[in-house]
CSV table of N, CA and C in Angstrom, one decimal:
chain,number,residue,atom,x,y,z
N,1,TRP,N,17.1,-46.4,12.2
N,1,TRP,CA,16.2,-47.1,11.5
N,1,TRP,C,14.8,-46.8,12.0
N,2,GLU,N,13.8,-46.9,11.2
N,2,GLU,CA,12.4,-46.7,11.6
N,2,GLU,C,11.6,-48.0,11.3
N,3,LEU,N,11.0,-48.5,12.3
N,3,LEU,CA,10.1,-49.6,12.1
N,3,LEU,C,8.7,-49.0,11.8
N,4,VAL,N,8.3,-49.0,10.6
N,4,VAL,CA,7.1,-48.3,10.2
N,4,VAL,C,5.8,-49.0,10.6
N,5,ARG,N,5.8,-50.3,10.4
N,5,ARG,CA,4.5,-51.1,10.7
N,5,ARG,C,4.8,-52.5,11.0
N,6,PHE,N,4.1,-53.1,12.0
N,6,PHE,CA,4.1,-54.5,12.3
N,6,PHE,C,2.7,-54.9,12.4
N,7,CYS,N,2.3,-55.9,11.7
N,7,CYS,CA,0.9,-56.4,11.8
N,7,CYS,C,0.8,-57.9,11.5
N,8,ASN,N,-0.3,-58.5,11.9
N,8,ASN,CA,-0.6,-59.9,11.6
N,8,ASN,C,-1.8,-59.9,10.6
N,9,LYS,N,-1.9,-61.0,9.9
N,9,LYS,CA,-3.0,-61.2,9.1
N,9,LYS,C,-4.2,-61.4,10.0
N,10,ILE,N,-5.4,-60.9,9.6
N,10,ILE,CA,-6.6,-61.0,10.5
N,10,ILE,C,-6.8,-62.5,10.8
N,11,ASN,N,-7.1,-62.8,12.1
N,11,ASN,CA,-7.4,-64.1,12.6
N,11,ASN,C,-6.2,-65.0,12.6
N,12,TYR,N,-5.0,-64.5,12.4
N,12,TYR,CA,-3.8,-65.3,12.5
N,12,TYR,C,-2.9,-64.7,13.6
N,13,ASN,N,-2.3,-65.6,14.3
N,13,ASN,CA,-1.3,-65.2,15.4
N,13,ASN,C,-0.1,-66.0,15.3
N,14,VAL,N,1.0,-65.4,15.0
N,14,VAL,CA,2.3,-66.2,15.0
N,14,VAL,C,3.0,-65.8,16.3
N,15,VAL,N,3.1,-66.8,17.2
N,15,VAL,CA,3.7,-66.6,18.5
N,15,VAL,C,5.2,-66.2,18.3
N,16,GLY,N,5.5,-65.1,18.9
N,16,GLY,CA,6.9,-64.6,18.9
N,16,GLY,C,7.4,-64.1,17.5
N,17,ALA,N,6.5,-63.8,16.6
N,17,ALA,CA,6.9,-63.3,15.3
N,17,ALA,C,7.7,-62.0,15.4
N,18,PHE,N,7.2,-61.0,16.2
N,18,PHE,CA,7.9,-59.8,16.3
N,18,PHE,C,9.3,-59.9,16.8
N,19,SER,N,9.4,-60.7,17.9
N,19,SER,CA,10.8,-60.8,18.5
N,19,SER,C,11.7,-61.6,17.6
N,20,LYS,N,11.2,-62.6,16.8
N,20,LYS,CA,12.0,-63.3,15.9
N,20,LYS,C,12.5,-62.4,14.8
N,21,LEU,N,11.6,-61.6,14.2
N,21,LEU,CA,12.0,-60.7,13.2
N,21,LEU,C,13.0,-59.6,13.7
N,22,LEU,N,12.7,-59.1,14.9
N,22,LEU,CA,13.6,-58.1,15.5
N,22,LEU,C,15.0,-58.7,15.7
N,23,THR,N,15.1,-59.9,16.2
N,23,THR,CA,16.4,-60.6,16.5
N,23,THR,C,17.1,-60.8,15.1
N,24,HIS,N,16.5,-61.2,14.1
N,24,HIS,CA,17.1,-61.3,12.8
N,24,HIS,C,17.6,-60.0,12.3
N,25,PHE,N,16.8,-59.0,12.4
N,25,PHE,CA,17.2,-57.6,11.9
N,25,PHE,C,18.4,-57.2,12.7
N,26,ARG,N,18.5,-57.4,14.0
N,26,ARG,CA,19.6,-57.0,14.8
N,26,ARG,C,20.9,-57.7,14.4
N,27,LYS,N,20.8,-58.9,13.9
N,27,LYS,CA,22.0,-59.6,13.5
N,27,LYS,C,22.6,-59.0,12.2
N,28,LEU,N,21.7,-58.4,11.4
N,28,LEU,CA,22.1,-57.8,10.1
N,28,LEU,C,22.5,-56.4,10.2
N,29,TYR,N,21.9,-55.6,11.1
N,29,TYR,CA,22.0,-54.2,11.1
N,29,TYR,C,22.3,-53.6,12.5
N,30,THR,N,23.0,-52.5,12.6
N,30,THR,CA,23.2,-51.9,13.9
N,30,THR,C,22.6,-50.5,13.9
N,31,GLY,N,22.4,-49.9,15.0
N,31,GLY,CA,21.9,-48.6,15.1
N,31,GLY,C,20.6,-48.5,15.9
N,32,THR,N,20.1,-47.3,16.1
N,32,THR,CA,18.9,-47.0,16.8
N,32,THR,C,17.7,-47.3,15.9
N,33,ILE,N,16.7,-47.9,16.6
N,33,ILE,CA,15.4,-48.2,15.9
N,33,ILE,C,14.4,-47.3,16.6
N,34,ILE,N,13.5,-46.7,15.8
N,34,ILE,CA,12.4,-45.9,16.4
N,34,ILE,C,11.1,-46.4,15.8
N,35,SER,N,10.1,-46.4,16.6
N,35,SER,CA,8.8,-46.8,16.1
N,35,SER,C,7.7,-46.2,16.8
N,36,TYR,N,6.5,-46.2,16.3
N,36,TYR,CA,5.3,-45.5,16.9
N,36,TYR,C,4.2,-46.5,17.1
N,37,ALA,N,3.6,-46.4,18.3
N,37,ALA,CA,2.4,-47.2,18.6
N,37,ALA,C,1.2,-46.3,18.5
N,38,ASN,N,0.4,-46.5,17.6
N,38,ASN,CA,-0.9,-45.8,17.4
N,38,ASN,C,-1.8,-46.1,18.6
N,39,ARG,N,-2.1,-45.2,19.4
N,39,ARG,CA,-2.9,-45.5,20.7
N,39,ARG,C,-4.3,-45.9,20.4
N,40,ILE,N,-4.8,-45.8,19.2
N,40,ILE,CA,-6.1,-46.3,18.8
N,40,ILE,C,-6.1,-47.8,18.9
N,41,TYR,N,-4.9,-48.4,18.4
N,41,TYR,CA,-4.8,-49.8,18.3
N,41,TYR,C,-3.9,-50.5,19.3
N,42,SER,N,-3.0,-49.8,19.9
N,42,SER,CA,-2.0,-50.4,20.7
N,42,SER,C,-1.7,-49.6,22.0
N,43,ASN,N,-1.3,-50.4,23.0
N,43,ASN,CA,-0.8,-49.8,24.3
N,43,ASN,C,0.7,-49.8,24.4
N,44,GLY,N,1.4,-50.4,23.4
N,44,GLY,CA,2.8,-50.4,23.3
N,44,GLY,C,3.5,-51.5,24.0
N,45,ASN,N,2.7,-52.4,24.6
N,45,ASN,CA,3.3,-53.6,25.3
N,45,ASN,C,4.3,-54.4,24.5
N,46,LEU,N,4.0,-54.5,23.2
N,46,LEU,CA,4.8,-55.3,22.3
N,46,LEU,C,6.3,-54.7,22.3
N,47,TYR,N,6.3,-53.4,22.2
N,47,TYR,CA,7.6,-52.8,22.2
N,47,TYR,C,8.4,-52.9,23.5
N,48,GLU,N,7.7,-52.7,24.6
N,48,GLU,CA,8.3,-52.8,25.9
N,48,GLU,C,8.8,-54.2,26.2
N,49,LYS,N,8.0,-55.2,25.8
N,49,LYS,CA,8.4,-56.6,26.0
N,49,LYS,C,9.6,-57.0,25.2
N,50,ASN,N,9.9,-56.2,24.2
N,50,ASN,CA,11.0,-56.5,23.3
N,50,ASN,C,12.2,-55.6,23.4
N,51,GLY,N,12.3,-54.8,24.5
N,51,GLY,CA,13.4,-54.0,24.8
N,51,GLY,C,13.4,-52.6,24.3
N,52,PHE,N,12.3,-52.1,23.8
N,52,PHE,CA,12.2,-50.7,23.4
N,52,PHE,C,11.9,-49.9,24.7
N,53,SER,N,12.3,-48.6,24.7
N,53,SER,CA,12.0,-47.7,25.7
N,53,SER,C,11.0,-46.6,25.2
N,54,LEU,N,10.1,-46.2,26.1
N,54,LEU,CA,9.2,-45.2,25.7
N,54,LEU,C,9.9,-43.9,25.7
N,55,LEU,N,9.9,-43.2,24.6
N,55,LEU,CA,10.6,-41.9,24.4
N,55,LEU,C,9.7,-40.7,24.8
N,56,THR,N,8.5,-40.8,24.2
N,56,THR,CA,7.5,-39.7,24.4
N,56,THR,C,6.1,-40.2,24.0
N,57,ILE,N,5.1,-39.4,24.5
N,57,ILE,CA,3.8,-39.6,24.0
N,57,ILE,C,3.3,-38.4,23.3
N,58,ASN,N,2.9,-38.6,22.0
N,58,ASN,CA,2.5,-37.4,21.2
N,58,ASN,C,1.0,-37.2,21.5
N,59,LYS,N,0.7,-35.9,21.4
N,59,LYS,CA,-0.7,-35.5,21.6
N,59,LYS,C,-1.6,-36.0,20.4
N,60,PRO,N,-2.9,-36.1,20.6
N,60,PRO,CA,-3.8,-36.5,19.5
N,60,PRO,C,-3.6,-35.5,18.3
N,61,SER,N,-3.7,-36.1,17.2
N,61,SER,CA,-3.7,-35.4,15.9
N,61,SER,C,-5.1,-35.5,15.3
N,62,TYR,N,-5.2,-35.1,14.0
N,62,TYR,CA,-6.5,-35.1,13.4
N,62,TYR,C,-6.4,-35.4,11.9
N,63,TYR,N,-7.5,-35.9,11.4
N,63,TYR,CA,-7.6,-36.2,9.9
N,63,TYR,C,-8.9,-35.5,9.5
N,64,TYR,N,-9.2,-35.6,8.2
N,64,TYR,CA,-10.4,-35.1,7.7
N,64,TYR,C,-11.1,-36.3,7.0
N,65,ILE,N,-12.4,-36.2,7.0
N,65,ILE,CA,-13.3,-37.2,6.3
N,65,ILE,C,-14.3,-36.5,5.6
N,66,LYS,N,-14.5,-36.8,4.3
N,66,LYS,CA,-15.5,-36.3,3.5
N,66,LYS,C,-16.9,-36.7,4.0
N,67,LYS,N,-17.8,-35.8,4.1
N,67,LYS,CA,-19.2,-36.2,4.6
N,67,LYS,C,-19.7,-37.3,3.8
N,68,ASN,N,-20.4,-38.3,4.5
N,68,ASN,CA,-21.0,-39.4,3.8
N,68,ASN,C,-20.0,-40.4,3.2
N,69,THR,N,-18.8,-40.4,3.6
N,69,THR,CA,-17.8,-41.4,3.2
N,69,THR,C,-17.1,-42.0,4.4
N,70,GLU,N,-16.2,-42.9,4.2
N,70,GLU,CA,-15.4,-43.5,5.2
N,70,GLU,C,-13.9,-43.3,5.1
N,71,LYS,N,-13.5,-42.6,4.0
N,71,LYS,CA,-12.1,-42.4,3.7
N,71,LYS,C,-11.5,-41.3,4.5
N,72,LEU,N,-10.5,-41.6,5.4
N,72,LEU,CA,-9.7,-40.6,6.1
N,72,LEU,C,-8.7,-40.0,5.2
N,73,LEU,N,-8.5,-38.7,5.3
N,73,LEU,CA,-7.6,-37.9,4.6
N,73,LEU,C,-6.6,-37.2,5.5
N,74,HIS,N,-5.3,-37.3,5.3
N,74,HIS,CA,-4.4,-36.6,6.2
N,74,HIS,C,-4.5,-35.1,6.2
N,75,LYS,N,-4.2,-34.5,7.3
N,75,LYS,CA,-4.4,-33.1,7.4
N,75,LYS,C,-3.5,-32.3,6.5
N,76,THR,N,-2.4,-32.8,6.0
N,76,THR,CA,-1.5,-32.1,5.1
N,76,THR,C,-2.1,-31.8,3.8
N,77,ASN,N,-3.2,-32.5,3.5
N,77,ASN,CA,-4.0,-32.3,2.3
N,77,ASN,C,-4.9,-31.0,2.4
N,78,PHE,N,-4.9,-30.5,3.6
N,78,PHE,CA,-5.9,-29.4,3.9
N,78,PHE,C,-5.2,-28.1,4.4
N,79,LYS,N,-4.0,-27.9,3.9
N,79,LYS,CA,-3.3,-26.7,4.3
N,79,LYS,C,-4.1,-25.4,3.8
N,80,LYS,N,-4.1,-24.4,4.6
N,80,LYS,CA,-4.9,-23.2,4.3
N,80,LYS,C,-4.6,-22.7,2.9
N,81,GLN,N,-3.3,-22.6,2.5
N,81,GLN,CA,-3.0,-22.0,1.2
N,81,GLN,C,-3.6,-22.8,0.0
N,82,HIS,N,-3.8,-24.1,0.2
N,82,HIS,CA,-4.4,-24.9,-0.8
N,82,HIS,C,-5.9,-24.7,-0.8
N,83,LEU,N,-6.5,-24.6,0.4
N,83,LEU,CA,-8.0,-24.5,0.5
N,83,LEU,C,-8.4,-23.1,-0.1
N,84,LEU,N,-7.5,-22.1,0.1
N,84,LEU,CA,-7.9,-20.7,-0.4
N,84,LEU,C,-8.0,-20.7,-1.9
N,85,LYS,N,-7.4,-21.6,-2.6
N,85,LYS,CA,-7.6,-21.7,-4.1
N,85,LYS,C,-9.0,-22.0,-4.4
N,86,GLU,N,-9.7,-22.7,-3.6
N,86,GLU,CA,-11.1,-23.1,-3.8
N,86,GLU,C,-12.1,-22.1,-3.2
N,87,LEU,N,-11.7,-21.5,-2.1
N,87,LEU,CA,-12.6,-20.6,-1.3
N,87,LEU,C,-11.7,-19.4,-1.0
N,88,ASN,N,-12.1,-18.2,-1.5
N,88,ASN,CA,-11.3,-17.0,-1.3
N,88,ASN,C,-11.8,-16.3,0.0
N,89,LYS,N,-11.5,-17.0,1.1
N,89,LYS,CA,-11.9,-16.4,2.4
N,89,LYS,C,-10.7,-16.5,3.3
N,90,PRO,N,-9.7,-15.5,3.1
N,90,PRO,CA,-8.5,-15.6,3.9
N,90,PRO,C,-8.6,-15.4,5.4
N,91,GLU,N,-9.7,-14.9,5.8
N,91,GLU,CA,-9.9,-14.7,7.3
N,91,GLU,C,-10.4,-16.0,8.0
N,92,TRP,N,-10.8,-17.0,7.2
N,92,TRP,CA,-11.2,-18.3,7.7
N,92,TRP,C,-10.0,-19.2,8.1
N,93,THR,N,-10.2,-20.0,9.0
N,93,THR,CA,-9.2,-21.0,9.4
N,93,THR,C,-9.3,-22.2,8.5
N,94,GLU,N,-8.2,-23.0,8.6
N,94,GLU,CA,-8.2,-24.3,7.8
N,94,GLU,C,-9.4,-25.1,8.1
N,95,LYS,N,-9.8,-25.2,9.4
N,95,LYS,CA,-10.9,-26.1,9.7
N,95,LYS,C,-12.3,-25.5,9.2
N,96,MET,N,-12.4,-24.2,9.2
N,96,MET,CA,-13.6,-23.6,8.7
N,96,MET,C,-13.7,-23.8,7.2
N,97,LEU,N,-12.6,-23.6,6.5
N,97,LEU,CA,-12.6,-23.8,5.1
N,97,LEU,C,-12.9,-25.3,4.7
N,98,SER,N,-12.3,-26.2,5.4
N,98,SER,CA,-12.5,-27.6,5.2
N,98,SER,C,-14.0,-28.0,5.4
N,99,GLN,N,-14.6,-27.5,6.5
N,99,GLN,CA,-16.0,-27.8,6.7
N,99,GLN,C,-16.9,-27.2,5.6
N,100,GLU,N,-16.6,-26.0,5.1
N,100,GLU,CA,-17.3,-25.4,4.1
N,100,GLU,C,-17.3,-26.2,2.8
N,101,LEU,N,-16.1,-27.0,2.6
N,101,LEU,CA,-16.0,-27.8,1.4
N,101,LEU,C,-16.5,-29.2,1.6
N,102,GLY,N,-17.2,-29.5,2.8
N,102,GLY,CA,-17.8,-30.7,3.0
N,102,GLY,C,-17.0,-31.8,3.8
N,103,TYR,N,-16.0,-31.3,4.5
N,103,TYR,CA,-15.2,-32.3,5.3
N,103,TYR,C,-15.4,-32.1,6.8
N,104,ASN,N,-15.4,-33.2,7.5
N,104,ASN,CA,-15.5,-33.1,9.0
N,104,ASN,C,-14.1,-33.5,9.5
N,105,ILE,N,-13.8,-33.1,10.7
N,105,ILE,CA,-12.5,-33.4,11.4
N,105,ILE,C,-12.7,-34.6,12.3
N,106,ILE,N,-11.7,-35.5,12.3
N,106,ILE,CA,-11.7,-36.6,13.2
N,106,ILE,C,-10.4,-36.6,13.9
N,107,TYR,N,-10.5,-36.7,15.2
N,107,TYR,CA,-9.3,-36.8,16.1
N,107,TYR,C,-8.9,-38.2,16.4
N,108,ASP,N,-7.6,-38.4,16.4
N,108,ASP,CA,-7.1,-39.7,16.9
N,108,ASP,C,-6.7,-39.7,18.3
N,109,CYS,N,-6.0,-40.7,18.8
N,109,CYS,CA,-5.6,-40.8,20.2
N,109,CYS,C,-4.2,-40.5,20.5
N,110,GLY,N,-3.5,-40.1,19.5
N,110,GLY,CA,-2.0,-39.8,19.6
N,110,GLY,C,-1.2,-41.1,19.4
N,111,THR,N,0.1,-40.9,19.6
N,111,THR,CA,1.0,-42.1,19.4
N,111,THR,C,2.0,-42.1,20.6
N,112,LYS,N,2.5,-43.3,20.8
N,112,LYS,CA,3.6,-43.4,21.7
N,112,LYS,C,4.9,-43.7,20.9
N,113,VAL,N,6.0,-43.0,21.2
N,113,VAL,CA,7.2,-43.1,20.4
N,113,VAL,C,8.1,-44.0,21.2
N,114,TYR,N,8.6,-45.1,20.6
N,114,TYR,CA,9.5,-46.0,21.2
N,114,TYR,C,10.8,-46.0,20.5
N,115,VAL,N,11.9,-46.3,21.3
N,115,VAL,CA,13.2,-46.3,20.7
N,115,VAL,C,14.0,-47.5,21.3
N,116,MET,N,14.9,-48.1,20.5
N,116,MET,CA,15.8,-49.1,20.9
N,116,MET,C,17.2,-48.7,20.5
N,117,GLU,N,18.1,-48.5,21.4
N,117,GLU,CA,19.5,-48.1,21.1
N,117,GLU,C,20.3,-49.3,20.6
């Protein structure tokens, strides 16, 4: 199983919500659960307090942002073969092509991968 996201409504805190939901899930389903703590927002304590083990720490990744906007775009949208359709410069890298098209690169802080057997 993959726990994709856990969050609270802004300015609300439900004490024990994560552990209560996890306990209920475990009553219904068996198997390994994997989840990722985005290091921009989390240090992973929630997982550790609830019985998850740290599996690995992933290196920082990156996104693109169109100049003068705030929308982050995933790097898979900027594969070199797609960018070459707009700019015929095969000697250029993905990052060079993206910058030429008006995008800047933004790095994140990586993720921590947690697992519960």
